[in-house]
Short mmCIF file of C-alpha atoms and ligand atoms in Angstrom, two decimals:
data_model
loop_
_atom_site.label_atom_id
_atom_site.label_comp_id
_atom_site.label_asym_id
_atom_site.label_seq_id
_atom_site.Cartn_x
_atom_site.Cartn_y
_atom_site.Cartn_z
CA MET R 1 -30.48 229.69 164.37
CA PRO R 2 -28.68 232.15 166.91
CA GLU R 3 -25.13 231.46 167.21
CA ILE R 4 -23.32 229.85 169.67
CA ARG R 5 -19.37 229.11 170.02
CA LEU R 6 -17.15 226.53 168.76
CA ASP R 7 -16.77 224.46 171.78
CA LYS R 8 -19.93 224.28 173.35
CA PHE R 9 -21.31 222.92 170.26
CA ILE R 10 -19.06 220.57 170.21
CA SER R 11 -18.72 220.09 174.05
CA GLU R 12 -22.39 219.31 173.85
CA ARG R 13 -22.16 216.73 170.98
CA THR R 14 -18.60 214.57 171.94
CA GLU R 15 -16.78 213.59 174.87
CA HIS R 16 -14.41 216.16 174.90
CA THR R 17 -13.89 218.71 177.46
CA ARG R 18 -13.73 222.23 176.80
CA SER R 19 -9.88 222.67 177.54
CA GLN R 20 -9.16 219.17 175.16
CA ILE R 21 -10.98 221.75 172.09
CA LYS R 22 -8.84 223.81 172.69
CA THR R 23 -5.70 222.00 172.62
CA ILE R 24 -7.40 220.58 169.52
CA ALA R 25 -8.06 223.53 167.43
CA ALA R 26 -4.27 224.44 168.55
CA LYS R 27 -3.74 221.65 166.71
CA GLY R 28 -6.00 222.70 163.73
CA GLY R 29 -8.04 219.38 164.05
CA ILE R 30 -11.20 221.56 164.06
CA ARG R 31 -12.73 223.10 161.08
CA VAL R 32 -15.96 225.05 160.22
CA ASN R 33 -17.80 224.60 156.93
CA GLY R 34 -14.20 223.37 155.56
CA SER R 35 -11.87 226.17 156.82
CA ILE R 36 -9.11 225.26 160.28
CA VAL R 37 -10.52 226.98 162.66
CA LYS R 38 -8.05 227.73 166.34
CA ALA R 39 -10.00 229.78 167.89
CA ALA R 40 -12.59 227.21 170.19
CA ASP R 41 -14.10 230.46 170.95
CA ARG R 42 -15.49 231.05 167.83
CA LYS R 43 -19.12 231.85 166.85
CA ILE R 44 -20.74 229.55 164.61
CA ASP R 45 -24.68 228.72 163.69
CA PRO R 46 -25.77 224.79 163.84
CA GLU R 47 -27.63 225.28 161.87
CA SER R 48 -26.30 225.96 159.10
CA ASP R 49 -21.96 225.58 159.62
CA THR R 50 -20.90 222.53 159.18
CA VAL R 51 -18.61 221.05 162.13
CA THR R 52 -15.54 218.25 161.81
CA VAL R 53 -13.74 217.46 164.84
CA ASN R 54 -10.76 215.46 163.58
CA GLY R 55 -12.71 214.59 160.69
CA GLN R 56 -16.01 213.32 162.15
CA GLU R 57 -18.39 215.46 160.97
CA LEU R 58 -20.70 216.88 164.09
CA SER R 59 -24.78 216.20 164.19
CA ALA R 60 -26.39 220.10 164.29
CA SER R 61 -28.73 218.02 166.61
CA ARG R 62 -28.33 219.35 170.34
CA TYR R 63 -29.12 215.68 171.04
CA ARG R 64 -28.09 212.18 170.70
CA TYR R 65 -30.44 209.52 170.70
CA ILE R 66 -28.96 206.14 169.89
CA LEU R 67 -30.86 202.19 170.15
CA LEU R 68 -29.20 199.41 170.83
CA ASN R 69 -29.76 195.55 170.83
CA LYS R 70 -28.54 195.36 173.87
CA PRO R 71 -26.96 191.29 174.52
CA GLU R 72 -26.72 189.27 177.03
CA GLY R 73 -24.65 189.98 180.31
CA TYR R 74 -24.28 194.15 179.75
CA VAL R 75 -25.38 195.69 182.84
CA SER R 76 -28.13 199.15 181.96
CA SER R 77 -26.00 201.71 183.32
CA THR R 78 -23.20 203.84 183.25
CA GLY R 79 -21.59 203.65 186.18
CA ASP R 80 -18.38 201.80 187.21
CA HIS R 81 -19.37 198.54 188.37
CA ASP R 82 -17.79 195.26 188.39
CA GLY R 83 -19.20 193.86 185.38
CA LYS R 84 -19.81 195.43 181.11
CA ASN R 85 -21.74 198.19 180.50
CA VAL R 86 -24.07 198.35 177.80
CA MET R 87 -21.76 202.24 176.86
CA GLU R 88 -19.29 200.03 176.32
CA LEU R 89 -20.79 199.46 173.68
CA ILE R 90 -21.54 202.77 171.86
CA PRO R 91 -18.76 203.10 170.36
CA PRO R 92 -16.68 206.32 171.20
CA GLU R 93 -17.16 209.01 168.42
CA LEU R 94 -21.53 208.73 169.32
CA ARG R 95 -21.22 209.13 172.90
CA THR R 96 -21.06 212.66 174.21
CA LYS R 97 -20.53 212.92 177.45
CA ASP R 98 -23.54 213.08 179.16
CA MET R 99 -25.33 210.00 177.92
CA PHE R 100 -27.64 207.47 179.98
CA PRO R 101 -29.48 204.64 179.13
CA ALA R 102 -33.36 205.57 179.40
CA GLY R 103 -34.51 202.72 181.40
CA ARG R 104 -33.30 199.50 181.65
CA LEU R 105 -32.96 195.99 181.01
CA ASP R 106 -31.89 192.53 182.67
CA LYS R 107 -28.48 192.05 182.73
CA ASP R 108 -29.72 188.54 180.77
CA SER R 109 -31.72 190.57 178.64
CA ILE R 110 -31.80 191.29 175.32
CA GLY R 111 -33.59 193.66 172.88
CA ALA R 112 -34.53 197.20 172.40
CA LEU R 113 -32.39 200.18 175.01
CA LEU R 114 -32.43 203.52 174.09
CA ILE R 115 -29.68 205.80 175.39
CA THR R 116 -29.27 209.56 174.97
CA ASP R 117 -28.32 212.64 176.30
CA ASP R 118 -31.94 214.10 176.59
CA GLY R 119 -32.59 214.29 179.58
CA GLU R 120 -36.31 215.82 179.38
CA LEU R 121 -37.06 213.11 176.41
CA ALA R 122 -36.16 210.31 178.99
CA HIS R 123 -38.43 211.56 181.12
CA ARG R 124 -41.55 211.57 178.91
CA MET R 125 -41.04 207.86 177.96
CA LEU R 126 -40.51 207.09 182.15
CA SER R 127 -42.43 209.27 183.98
CA PRO R 128 -45.51 207.34 185.57
CA LYS R 129 -48.44 209.48 183.92
CA LYS R 130 -46.19 209.11 180.33
CA HIS R 131 -45.20 205.55 180.30
CA ILE R 132 -44.93 204.66 176.25
CA PRO R 133 -46.17 200.68 175.59
CA LYS R 134 -43.37 198.94 175.66
CA ILE R 135 -43.18 195.35 173.76
CA TYR R 136 -41.63 192.13 174.57
CA MET R 137 -40.76 188.49 172.69
CA VAL R 138 -40.67 185.75 175.98
CA ARG R 139 -39.22 182.51 175.68
CA LEU R 140 -41.45 180.17 178.27
CA ALA R 141 -40.62 177.51 179.87
CA ARG R 142 -44.15 175.76 179.91
CA SER R 143 -46.60 176.21 177.52
CA PHE R 144 -48.56 179.24 177.36
CA GLY R 145 -52.09 179.05 179.51
CA GLU R 146 -55.13 180.61 178.03
CA GLU R 147 -56.06 181.72 181.02
CA TYR R 148 -53.69 184.66 181.03
CA ALA R 149 -54.65 186.99 178.41
CA GLU R 150 -57.63 188.09 180.99
CA LYS R 151 -55.43 187.87 183.94
CA PHE R 152 -52.89 190.27 182.84
CA ALA R 153 -55.93 192.43 181.63
CA ALA R 154 -57.22 192.55 184.91
CA GLY R 155 -53.83 193.18 186.46
CA ILE R 156 -51.42 190.48 187.73
CA GLU R 157 -50.80 190.54 191.58
CA LEU R 158 -46.69 189.90 191.85
CA GLU R 159 -45.34 187.99 194.40
CA ASN R 160 -45.58 190.96 197.24
CA GLY R 161 -48.34 192.22 196.55
CA GLU R 162 -47.66 194.69 194.07
CA VAL R 163 -50.82 194.99 191.78
CA CYS R 164 -49.47 195.94 188.34
CA ARG R 165 -51.39 197.38 185.29
CA PRO R 166 -53.46 195.97 182.44
CA ALA R 167 -50.69 194.30 180.46
CA LYS R 168 -51.74 192.64 176.25
CA VAL R 169 -50.35 189.27 175.66
CA GLN R 170 -50.61 186.98 172.68
CA ARG R 171 -49.12 184.01 172.52
CA ALA R 172 -47.22 183.11 169.68
CA GLU R 173 -49.11 181.43 166.76
CA SER R 174 -47.04 179.01 165.66
CA CYS R 175 -45.39 177.94 169.26
CA ASP R 176 -47.07 177.52 172.18
CA THR R 177 -43.81 178.68 174.34
CA VAL R 178 -43.30 181.72 173.38
CA ALA R 179 -45.16 184.77 173.96
CA PHE R 180 -45.48 189.21 173.12
CA VAL R 181 -46.23 191.25 176.37
CA GLU R 182 -46.96 194.79 176.19
CA LEU R 183 -46.62 196.21 179.21
CA SER R 184 -47.10 200.10 180.20
CA GLU R 185 -44.92 200.68 183.63
CA GLY R 186 -41.93 199.26 184.54
CA LYS R 187 -41.03 197.20 187.40
CA TYR R 188 -37.96 195.56 188.66
CA HIS R 189 -38.24 191.97 186.51
CA GLN R 190 -41.64 192.84 185.41
CA VAL R 191 -42.43 190.38 182.97
CA LYS R 192 -40.29 187.45 184.75
CA ARG R 193 -42.15 188.12 187.73
CA MET R 194 -45.36 188.03 185.88
CA PHE R 195 -45.19 185.24 184.38
CA ALA R 196 -43.75 183.59 187.26
CA ALA R 197 -46.93 184.82 188.78
CA VAL R 198 -49.09 182.82 186.51
CA GLY R 199 -47.22 179.60 187.00
CA ASN R 200 -44.36 179.88 184.31
CA HIS R 201 -41.00 180.62 184.38
CA VAL R 202 -39.26 183.68 181.34
CA GLU R 203 -36.42 181.62 180.34
CA LYS R 204 -35.30 184.07 177.56
CA LEU R 205 -36.53 187.80 176.99
CA MET R 206 -36.23 189.83 174.45
CA ARG R 207 -37.68 193.34 174.26
CA LEU R 208 -38.93 194.79 170.33
CA SER R 209 -39.78 198.03 170.93
CA LEU R 210 -40.49 200.90 172.71
CA GLY R 211 -43.18 202.67 171.83
CA GLY R 212 -43.05 202.89 167.89
CA LEU R 213 -39.32 202.31 167.63
CA HIS R 214 -38.43 198.95 166.48
CA ILE R 215 -35.42 196.94 166.49
CA ALA R 216 -34.87 195.64 162.94
CA PRO R 217 -34.18 192.55 162.37
CA GLU R 218 -30.31 193.74 160.39
CA LEU R 219 -29.92 194.86 163.44
CA ASN R 220 -27.46 192.51 165.39
CA CYS R 221 -27.24 192.25 168.87
CA GLY R 222 -24.22 194.29 170.32
CA GLU R 223 -25.33 196.95 167.39
CA CYS R 224 -26.71 200.21 167.83
CA ILE R 225 -27.92 202.39 165.53
CA VAL R 226 -28.41 206.55 165.34
CA LEU R 227 -31.62 207.45 165.33
CA THR R 228 -32.88 211.67 163.44
CA ASP R 229 -35.15 213.21 165.65
CA ASN R 230 -37.91 212.08 162.49
CA ASP R 231 -37.19 208.59 164.73
CA ILE R 232 -37.86 209.66 168.25
CA LYS R 233 -41.12 211.60 167.20
CA GLN R 234 -42.14 207.59 166.37
CA LEU R 235 -42.19 206.74 169.62
CA PHE R 236 -45.07 208.37 170.67
CA ASN R 237 -46.62 206.60 167.45
CA TYR R 238 -47.47 203.16 169.10
CA ASP R 239 -48.26 199.99 166.90
CA ASN R 240 -51.60 198.19 167.56
CA PHE R 241 -50.53 194.53 169.49
CA ALA R 242 -51.70 192.41 167.73
CA ASP R 243 -50.72 192.36 163.64
CA PHE R 244 -46.57 193.65 166.20
CA CYS R 245 -46.98 190.34 167.23
CA ARG R 246 -48.11 188.49 163.51
CA ILE R 247 -44.96 190.98 161.61
CA TYR R 248 -42.57 190.06 164.18
CA GLU R 249 -43.34 186.66 164.52
CA LYS R 250 -41.95 186.37 161.44
CA ARG R 251 -39.08 187.89 161.77
CA PHE R 252 -37.20 186.73 165.55
CA LEU R 253 -39.54 183.78 166.52
CA SER R 254 -36.25 180.77 165.17
CA PHE R 255 -34.17 183.89 166.71
CA LEU R 256 -35.45 182.92 170.01
CA ILE R 257 -35.95 179.35 169.63
CA ASN R 258 -32.95 179.20 168.88
CA GLU R 259 -31.14 181.84 171.60
N1 LIG L 301 -38.80 192.82 182.19
C1 LIG L 301 -37.90 191.76 183.46
O1 LIG L 301 -38.40 191.10 183.79
N2 LIG L 301 -36.94 191.77 182.08
C2 LIG L 301 -36.78 192.94 182.28
O2 LIG L 301 -35.75 193.51 181.76
C3 LIG L 301 -37.75 193.96 181.00
C4 LIG L 301 -38.69 193.89 181.93
#
């Protein structure tokens, strides 16, 4: 891999500015392959050199990908506004300057949210042409209607006249007020509005997957994990919807009912 400047390498992978990096280096806080380096403009090889900043080893990967299990009450944004935003849930040592949530979940929704500084990947994931399928599990106010699958497959017309792309929907086997939905687009409040259009109401919404990336049952609400480049490839390697629903019903049904 071509060599790059140490301060550039660090600034791309942390929240530190170049001048902060210079100061940290002067204080002996930066090591390359175990040795203190005080000259922040030194060249390094990102593939073969190990860089630590204040004892924290930095990843060789240019971009960071984090899967957050978003809890209720947080807004999917980076911005300053009233209330809490999802970036607060990312531990400071995992944050980088350019990170943002790739996609949105409503403030009262929970589940899978990808946070990254890879703008190109976010664009590939979210662009209308390539929109990856996302699976949601919902708790409904009323029983699941037999006609829903056909209506969702035909393209639900929302209250404002907008027509959704064909979507898959399926009732949970063991509970008639829990359902799974697979969408390949991301209109505002889409799942809630689709169920409203068929006369039901979403009480609770959890996103279980983004493409082939899933929320693992051991990842509690509010927790996040750093994904590898291989995990990211899973985004474009989708699951079979019916198989997925069967597995995830066992994992998350009691959680969703009791939330
Ligand atoms: N659809 C919704 O209605 N809300 C979400 O948070 C995501 C999809």
